[in-house]
Amino acid sequence: MANKKINKKDIAKLLTKWSQGFTVFVPSKESGVAIMSKWDGKDTSFLDWYRNTVEPAKANFFPSMEEMFSFQKDKEGYHLELPPSDKQKQLIFGIRPCDAKALAILDMTFKDTYEDPYYLSKRNNTVLIGLSCTNPYDSCFCTSLGISPVESKDVDLMLTDIGDEFLIEVVTDKGKELIATASGVEEASGADEARAKEAKETSFNKVTRKIDSDGIKEKLLPAFENQDYWEKVTAKCISCGICTFLCPTCYCFDINDELVKNQGTRFRNWDSCAFPIYTKMPMENPREEKWRRVRQKVCHKYEFYPMLFDIIACTGCGRCIRLCPVNWDITQTLNSVPAKTTA
Ligand code: SF4
Ligand code: SF4
């Protein structure tokens, strides 16, 4: 399908149209923090300030706290009740290519390995409208991982800022349907395509932080037991867990029951391998020392996930760098993996 375009002034009309069939999420500020939240039906000022959200879009599919079921106990035993299945269609407008890729990576765990009904009920009812990234952060390094800040195959429609307008690329059949009935959408001209190409090249070149991801799995393997290296690169971490909670590809969770007499609710909540009690067991804790926990976080993304799925479970979104309270930097850790272990 030929590319389209829309004037930025018509984005509110487009979102209004889509609101008839979907709950529309857009970048918004809550207490000054950028998150994806329900569109209020009028505000499109995010087009001016939005760079990326603090909380990744994974929260729309795998919330920080989620009810799994409620239960009651009587003399006949336990009775379970599932929460209503989440069939509400959602549309996420403005997701960045790195965060859309992160959802494709999460699918490998929540869809391909094990069918997680809570995640899939939302994932299967969602359309993604990507927005190319024109102002990446200094902490971003997506291009080192084969991810473009301006292109995506993991969204339904991809928009690129070309001045007063957005160029619209149709990526999937769902995207084609969405655009077919939208008003204010026109055919893109050759000049529009040329403007988009130039804008994309400029944005791509703004991602200057780099890691050498070629052969990183093979480099990490012999360094796994190199305690000196891991202690050195993890010295300043305070085990707060922020980097894992806000990482778009981290998916660890804990399960808790809230009980009142004979009834209760079971929830799952985000958990973090950075926490000292994460692997605590009655007899021992295999990751009591901090260096073992940070090693787990890094190796899970750059060694274990590639072994399982042939893909690095990091998108270079840079959140773990810019949001870490002590400036721990995964790129420094990866760029200093020793060639050979000294252990
Ligand atoms: S955000 Fe920083 S300090 Fe907190 S656990 Fe991650 S690396 Fe450690
Ligand atoms: S490890 Fe850091 S850079 Fe990589 S996806 Fe997670 S938060 Fe983003």
Tab-separated table of C-alpha atoms and ligand atoms in Angstrom:
chain	number	residue	atom	x	y	z
A	1	MET	CA	0.000	0.000	0.000
A	2	ALA	CA	1.356	3.427	-0.955
A	3	ASN	CA	2.407	5.648	1.909
A	4	LYS	CA	-0.008	8.262	3.256
A	5	LYS	CA	0.329	11.482	5.179
A	6	ILE	CA	-1.675	13.496	7.670
A	7	ASN	CA	-1.368	17.085	8.843
A	8	LYS	CA	-0.411	17.284	12.533
A	9	LYS	CA	-3.463	19.517	13.131
A	10	ASP	CA	-5.660	16.542	12.176
A	11	ILE	CA	-4.176	14.085	14.686
A	12	ALA	CA	-6.899	14.885	17.248
A	13	LYS	CA	-9.575	14.059	14.639
A	14	LEU	CA	-7.784	10.817	13.811
A	15	LEU	CA	-7.587	9.810	17.485
A	16	THR	CA	-11.248	10.758	17.952
A	17	LYS	CA	-12.182	8.470	15.077
A	18	TRP	CA	-10.120	5.619	16.510
A	19	SER	CA	-11.635	6.233	19.960
A	20	GLN	CA	-14.927	4.934	18.562
A	21	GLY	CA	-13.480	1.438	18.357
A	22	PHE	CA	-10.611	1.459	20.847
A	23	THR	CA	-9.473	2.760	24.185
A	24	VAL	CA	-6.757	5.085	22.917
A	25	PHE	CA	-3.505	5.494	24.872
A	26	VAL	CA	-1.112	8.380	24.204
A	27	PRO	CA	2.018	9.714	25.911
A	28	SER	CA	0.915	11.816	28.890
A	29	LYS	CA	2.488	13.291	31.982
A	30	GLU	CA	1.425	12.054	35.400
A	31	SER	CA	3.088	14.009	38.210
A	32	GLY	CA	5.615	15.129	35.607
A	33	VAL	CA	6.447	11.576	34.553
A	34	ALA	CA	5.781	10.475	30.969
A	35	ILE	CA	3.634	7.359	30.724
A	36	MET	CA	1.130	5.932	28.239
A	37	SER	CA	-2.319	6.808	29.547
A	38	LYS	CA	-5.870	7.035	28.262
A	39	TRP	CA	-6.345	9.908	25.842
A	40	ASP	CA	-8.562	12.670	27.234
A	41	GLY	CA	-10.226	13.237	23.857
A	42	LYS	CA	-8.520	16.517	23.028
A	43	ASP	CA	-4.907	17.022	24.117
A	44	THR	CA	-2.221	16.367	21.491
A	45	SER	CA	0.457	18.569	23.081
A	46	PHE	CA	2.561	15.419	23.583
A	47	LEU	CA	3.548	15.814	19.929
A	48	ASP	CA	5.745	18.726	21.083
A	49	TRP	CA	7.407	17.305	24.209
A	50	TYR	CA	7.362	13.525	23.871
A	51	ARG	CA	10.701	11.693	23.643
A	52	ASN	CA	9.829	8.372	25.280
A	53	THR	CA	7.828	7.246	28.281
A	54	VAL	CA	9.481	6.438	31.606
A	55	GLU	CA	7.295	3.375	32.071
A	56	PRO	CA	7.475	1.263	28.899
A	57	ALA	CA	4.359	0.124	27.047
A	58	LYS	CA	4.855	-3.365	28.534
A	59	ALA	CA	2.722	-2.053	31.424
A	60	ASN	CA	-0.293	-2.026	29.082
A	61	PHE	CA	0.060	-5.804	28.710
A	62	PHE	CA	1.804	-6.841	31.910
A	63	PRO	CA	0.787	-4.321	34.599
A	64	SER	CA	2.877	-3.810	37.724
A	65	MET	CA	0.043	-5.396	39.746
A	66	GLU	CA	-2.649	-7.622	38.275
A	67	GLU	CA	-5.437	-9.717	39.721
A	68	MET	CA	-5.143	-13.368	38.671
A	69	PHE	CA	-8.265	-14.689	40.398
A	70	SER	CA	-10.308	-14.434	43.580
A	71	PHE	CA	-11.228	-17.346	45.802
A	72	GLN	CA	-13.557	-18.355	48.581
A	73	LYS	CA	-13.373	-21.277	50.956
A	74	ASP	CA	-16.385	-23.030	52.410
A	75	LYS	CA	-17.009	-26.504	53.788
A	76	GLU	CA	-16.914	-27.939	50.272
A	77	GLY	CA	-13.456	-26.509	49.543
A	78	TYR	CA	-12.084	-23.641	47.471
A	79	HIS	CA	-14.048	-21.849	44.739
A	80	LEU	CA	-12.121	-19.782	42.206
A	81	GLU	CA	-13.357	-16.903	40.116
A	82	LEU	CA	-11.361	-15.442	37.254
A	83	PRO	CA	-11.462	-11.681	36.639
A	84	PRO	CA	-13.448	-10.658	33.548
A	85	SER	CA	-11.382	-11.390	30.432
A	86	ASP	CA	-9.837	-8.205	29.065
A	87	LYS	CA	-11.522	-7.982	25.667
A	88	GLN	CA	-11.386	-4.184	25.483
A	89	LYS	CA	-9.587	-3.192	22.293
A	90	GLN	CA	-6.742	-0.777	22.911
A	91	LEU	CA	-4.766	1.421	20.545
A	92	ILE	CA	-1.385	2.696	21.639
A	93	PHE	CA	-0.415	5.812	19.750
A	94	GLY	CA	3.203	6.894	19.662
A	95	ILE	CA	5.058	3.769	20.698
A	96	ARG	CA	8.747	4.010	19.801
A	97	PRO	CA	10.347	1.288	17.637
A	98	CYS	CA	12.489	0.059	20.560
A	99	ASP	CA	9.434	-0.493	22.775
A	100	ALA	CA	7.510	-2.185	19.964
A	101	LYS	CA	10.487	-4.545	19.505
A	102	ALA	CA	10.442	-5.193	23.266
A	103	LEU	CA	6.857	-6.467	22.962
A	104	ALA	CA	7.953	-8.858	20.205
A	105	ILE	CA	10.672	-10.077	22.610
A	106	LEU	CA	8.173	-10.473	25.469
A	107	ASP	CA	5.937	-12.494	23.124
A	108	MET	CA	8.622	-15.188	23.051
A	109	THR	CA	8.079	-15.763	26.761
A	110	PHE	CA	4.385	-14.950	27.224
A	111	LYS	CA	3.073	-16.266	23.906
A	112	ASP	CA	5.459	-18.712	22.256
A	113	THR	CA	6.906	-20.532	25.298
A	114	TYR	CA	3.860	-20.459	27.526
A	115	GLU	CA	0.499	-18.956	26.643
A	116	ASP	CA	-0.062	-16.435	29.400
A	117	PRO	CA	-3.802	-15.660	29.282
A	118	TYR	CA	-3.499	-12.345	31.123
A	119	TYR	CA	-0.867	-10.980	28.746
A	120	LEU	CA	-2.443	-12.417	25.601
A	121	SER	CA	-5.944	-11.094	26.303
A	122	LYS	CA	-4.471	-7.600	26.029
A	123	ARG	CA	-1.844	-8.258	23.367
A	124	ASN	CA	-4.354	-9.831	20.973
A	125	ASN	CA	-6.682	-6.856	21.315
A	126	THR	CA	-4.154	-4.108	20.721
A	127	VAL	CA	-3.021	-2.111	17.725
A	128	LEU	CA	0.250	-0.229	17.808
A	129	ILE	CA	0.818	3.088	16.084
A	130	GLY	CA	4.553	3.732	15.976
A	131	LEU	CA	6.150	7.153	16.003
A	132	SER	CA	9.682	7.440	14.727
A	133	CYS	CA	12.113	8.789	17.270
A	134	THR	CA	13.439	12.216	16.281
A	135	ASN	CA	15.094	13.158	19.559
A	136	PRO	CA	16.753	10.106	21.129
A	137	TYR	CA	18.384	10.393	24.541
A	138	ASP	CA	22.120	10.315	25.040
A	139	SER	CA	21.537	6.976	26.830
A	140	CYS	CA	19.904	5.295	23.795
A	141	PHE	CA	21.908	2.658	21.897
A	142	CYS	CA	19.224	0.850	19.877
A	143	THR	CA	21.219	0.977	16.639
A	144	SER	CA	23.914	-1.243	18.184
A	145	LEU	CA	21.261	-3.944	18.515
A	146	GLY	CA	19.976	-3.792	14.954
A	147	ILE	CA	16.976	-1.652	15.930
A	148	SER	CA	16.278	1.526	14.024
A	149	PRO	CA	14.812	4.499	15.917
A	150	VAL	CA	12.790	5.359	12.801
A	151	GLU	CA	11.589	2.043	11.337
A	152	SER	CA	9.588	-0.832	12.770
A	153	LYS	CA	8.013	-4.065	11.624
A	154	ASP	CA	6.516	-4.559	15.089
A	155	VAL	CA	3.762	-1.926	14.772
A	156	ASP	CA	0.641	-1.683	12.615
A	157	LEU	CA	1.261	1.831	11.313
A	158	MET	CA	4.500	3.801	11.438
A	159	LEU	CA	4.478	7.603	11.480
A	160	THR	CA	7.437	9.839	10.698
A	161	ASP	CA	7.577	13.564	11.443
A	162	ILE	CA	8.118	15.502	8.209
A	163	GLY	CA	7.469	19.029	9.488
A	164	ASP	CA	3.805	20.049	9.575
A	165	GLU	CA	2.787	16.517	8.655
A	166	PHE	CA	3.427	12.880	9.437
A	167	LEU	CA	4.259	10.368	6.735
A	168	ILE	CA	2.268	7.175	7.418
A	169	GLU	CA	3.637	3.764	6.459
A	170	VAL	CA	1.236	0.836	6.566
A	171	VAL	CA	2.957	-2.175	8.154
A	172	THR	CA	0.154	-4.700	8.706
A	173	ASP	CA	-3.350	-5.494	7.451
A	174	LYS	CA	-4.720	-4.152	10.734
A	175	GLY	CA	-2.951	-0.889	9.981
A	176	LYS	CA	-4.411	-0.859	6.488
A	177	GLU	CA	-7.922	-1.186	7.905
A	178	LEU	CA	-7.287	1.578	10.429
A	179	ILE	CA	-6.164	4.048	7.829
A	180	ALA	CA	-8.804	3.136	5.230
A	181	THR	CA	-11.607	4.798	7.183
A	182	ALA	CA	-9.631	7.704	8.652
A	183	SER	CA	-10.403	11.264	7.579
A	184	GLY	CA	-7.716	13.848	6.824
A	185	VAL	CA	-5.388	11.204	5.384
A	186	GLU	CA	-3.944	11.866	1.919
A	187	GLU	CA	-1.618	10.102	-0.496
A	188	ALA	CA	2.032	10.958	0.176
A	189	SER	CA	3.918	12.568	-2.690
A	190	GLY	CA	7.460	11.921	-3.841
A	191	ALA	CA	8.516	15.106	-2.063
A	192	ASP	CA	6.970	13.800	1.197
A	193	GLU	CA	8.878	10.533	0.811
A	194	ALA	CA	12.108	12.473	0.275
A	195	ARG	CA	11.460	14.577	3.407
A	196	ALA	CA	10.812	11.408	5.413
A	197	LYS	CA	14.024	9.799	4.155
A	198	GLU	CA	16.051	12.827	5.166
A	199	ALA	CA	14.323	13.078	8.585
A	200	LYS	CA	14.991	9.397	9.236
A	201	GLU	CA	18.670	9.644	8.348
A	202	THR	CA	19.085	12.642	10.649
A	203	SER	CA	17.363	10.866	13.538
A	204	PHE	CA	19.257	7.613	13.001
A	205	ASN	CA	22.558	9.451	13.200
A	206	LYS	CA	21.602	11.063	16.508
A	207	VAL	CA	22.018	7.705	18.269
A	208	THR	CA	25.703	7.956	19.052
A	209	ARG	CA	26.111	5.642	22.055
A	210	LYS	CA	27.401	2.275	20.891
A	211	ILE	CA	28.131	-1.202	22.106
A	212	ASP	CA	29.777	-3.993	20.158
A	213	SER	CA	26.979	-6.565	20.265
A	214	ASP	CA	28.599	-8.907	17.728
A	215	GLY	CA	29.654	-12.057	19.540
A	216	ILE	CA	28.646	-10.635	22.939
A	217	LYS	CA	27.125	-13.978	23.973
A	218	GLU	CA	30.429	-15.737	23.249
A	219	LYS	CA	32.344	-13.049	25.162
A	220	LEU	CA	30.113	-13.232	28.232
A	221	LEU	CA	30.266	-17.015	28.502
A	222	PRO	CA	33.956	-17.271	29.573
A	223	ALA	CA	33.548	-14.144	31.749
A	224	PHE	CA	30.686	-15.675	33.721
A	225	GLU	CA	32.870	-16.844	36.635
A	226	ASN	CA	35.126	-13.786	36.569
A	227	GLN	CA	34.186	-12.439	39.996
A	228	ASP	CA	36.730	-9.600	39.856
A	229	TYR	CA	35.142	-8.205	36.704
A	230	TRP	CA	31.553	-8.496	37.980
A	231	GLU	CA	32.425	-6.987	41.362
A	232	LYS	CA	34.130	-4.079	39.664
A	233	VAL	CA	31.303	-3.277	37.250
A	234	THR	CA	28.570	-3.648	39.873
A	235	ALA	CA	30.234	-1.806	42.760
A	236	LYS	CA	27.921	1.197	42.800
A	237	CYS	CA	24.595	-0.593	42.278
A	238	ILE	CA	22.281	-0.191	45.277
A	239	SER	CA	19.923	-3.026	44.261
A	240	CYS	CA	16.900	-0.725	43.993
A	241	GLY	CA	15.396	-2.677	41.072
A	242	ILE	CA	14.425	0.414	39.038
A	243	CYS	CA	16.377	-0.771	35.996
A	244	THR	CA	14.407	-4.003	35.889
A	245	PHE	CA	10.961	-2.587	36.682
A	246	LEU	CA	11.331	-0.016	33.900
A	247	CYS	CA	13.098	-2.276	31.417
A	248	PRO	CA	10.672	-3.032	28.563
A	249	THR	CA	11.869	-6.646	28.281
A	250	CYS	CA	12.038	-7.634	31.978
A	251	TYR	CA	9.139	-9.830	32.992
A	252	CYS	CA	9.814	-11.321	36.438
A	253	PHE	CA	6.861	-11.369	38.774
A	254	ASP	CA	5.934	-12.551	42.241
A	255	ILE	CA	2.573	-13.933	43.336
A	256	ASN	CA	0.801	-12.831	46.517
A	257	ASP	CA	-2.537	-13.568	48.147
A	258	GLU	CA	-4.601	-11.011	50.026
A	259	LEU	CA	-6.728	-12.856	52.537
A	260	VAL	CA	-9.686	-11.786	54.630
A	261	LYS	CA	-11.088	-14.692	56.624
A	262	ASN	CA	-12.201	-17.287	54.076
A	263	GLN	CA	-11.864	-15.268	50.940
A	264	GLY	CA	-9.107	-13.593	49.078
A	265	THR	CA	-7.540	-12.450	45.841
A	266	ARG	CA	-4.378	-13.635	44.176
A	267	PHE	CA	-2.253	-10.964	42.494
A	268	ARG	CA	0.930	-10.963	40.533
A	269	ASN	CA	3.348	-8.073	40.900
A	270	TRP	CA	6.525	-7.073	39.127
A	271	ASP	CA	9.566	-8.513	40.850
A	272	SER	CA	13.264	-7.962	40.237
A	273	CYS	CA	16.353	-10.162	40.114
A	274	ALA	CA	18.174	-7.131	41.570
A	275	PHE	CA	16.549	-7.704	44.973
A	276	PRO	CA	18.542	-9.709	47.548
A	277	ILE	CA	15.493	-11.769	48.521
A	278	TYR	CA	14.550	-12.633	44.925
A	279	THR	CA	16.189	-16.074	45.067
A	280	LYS	CA	16.024	-16.596	48.820
A	281	MET	CA	15.220	-20.201	49.678
A	282	PRO	CA	14.940	-22.008	53.022
A	283	MET	CA	18.481	-23.383	52.906
A	284	GLU	CA	20.403	-20.858	50.852
A	285	ASN	CA	20.326	-17.870	48.528
A	286	PRO	CA	22.297	-18.586	45.350
A	287	ARG	CA	22.480	-14.874	44.533
A	288	GLU	CA	23.132	-13.310	47.896
A	289	GLU	CA	25.988	-11.127	46.609
A	290	LYS	CA	25.121	-8.134	44.473
A	291	TRP	CA	27.560	-9.021	41.682
A	292	ARG	CA	25.762	-12.314	41.092
A	293	ARG	CA	22.435	-10.506	40.760
A	294	VAL	CA	23.666	-7.893	38.301
A	295	ARG	CA	25.452	-10.649	36.389
A	296	GLN	CA	22.123	-12.458	36.139
A	297	LYS	CA	20.405	-9.343	34.766
A	298	VAL	CA	23.073	-8.731	32.128
A	299	CYS	CA	23.580	-12.370	31.153
A	300	HIS	CA	19.862	-13.088	30.992
A	301	LYS	CA	19.529	-10.424	28.316
A	302	TYR	CA	22.791	-10.920	26.444
A	303	GLU	CA	23.576	-14.607	26.910
A	304	PHE	CA	20.659	-16.761	28.097
A	305	TYR	CA	17.878	-15.232	26.001
A	306	PRO	CA	20.024	-15.430	22.830
A	307	MET	CA	20.719	-19.112	23.647
A	308	LEU	CA	16.988	-19.794	23.959
A	309	PHE	CA	15.512	-17.558	21.285
A	310	ASP	CA	18.421	-16.359	19.160
A	311	ILE	CA	17.710	-12.733	20.057
A	312	ILE	CA	19.213	-10.296	22.563
A	313	ALA	CA	16.581	-9.312	25.146
A	314	CYS	CA	17.669	-5.691	25.237
A	315	THR	CA	16.495	-3.003	22.855
A	316	GLY	CA	18.999	-0.314	23.793
A	317	CYS	CA	16.171	1.925	25.044
A	318	GLY	CA	18.600	3.318	27.626
A	319	ARG	CA	16.085	3.491	30.501
A	320	CYS	CA	18.334	1.487	32.794
A	321	ILE	CA	21.048	4.105	32.251
A	322	ARG	CA	19.098	7.358	32.498
A	323	LEU	CA	16.826	6.243	35.358
A	324	CYS	CA	19.394	4.526	37.565
A	325	PRO	CA	19.874	6.603	40.746
A	326	VAL	CA	23.621	5.873	40.832
A	327	ASN	CA	24.366	6.099	37.090
A	328	TRP	CA	25.106	2.425	36.548
A	329	ASP	CA	25.627	2.002	32.831
A	330	ILE	CA	25.001	-1.295	31.051
A	331	THR	CA	26.955	-0.112	27.996
A	332	GLN	CA	30.098	0.369	30.112
A	333	THR	CA	29.609	-3.131	31.534
A	334	LEU	CA	29.173	-4.654	28.079
A	335	ASN	CA	32.013	-2.703	26.535
A	336	SER	CA	34.425	-3.874	29.219
A	337	VAL	CA	33.752	-7.622	29.232
A	338	PRO	CA	37.225	-9.169	29.460
A	339	ALA	CA	38.321	-11.196	26.472
A	340	LYS	CA	39.301	-14.122	28.701
A	341	THR	CA	38.341	-15.049	32.239
A	342	THR	CA	40.978	-14.712	34.917
A	343	ALA	CA	39.097	-16.927	37.366
B	1	SF4	S1	18.711	0.979	38.811
B	1	SF4	FE1	20.928	1.113	39.155
B	1	SF4	S2	21.166	0.968	41.393
B	1	SF4	FE2	19.083	0.247	40.910
B	1	SF4	S3	19.320	-1.988	40.710
B	1	SF4	FE3	19.542	-1.106	38.644
B	1	SF4	S4	21.776	-0.831	38.402
B	1	SF4	FE4	21.401	-1.106	40.600
B	2	SF4	S1	18.500	-3.541	29.573
B	2	SF4	FE1	18.363	-1.281	29.673
B	2	SF4	S2	18.712	-0.588	27.577
B	2	SF4	FE2	18.234	-2.767	27.466
B	2	SF4	S3	16.025	-2.866	27.128
B	2	SF4	FE3	16.331	-2.988	29.341
B	2	SF4	S4	16.191	-0.862	30.088
B	2	SF4	FE4	16.458	-0.792	27.848
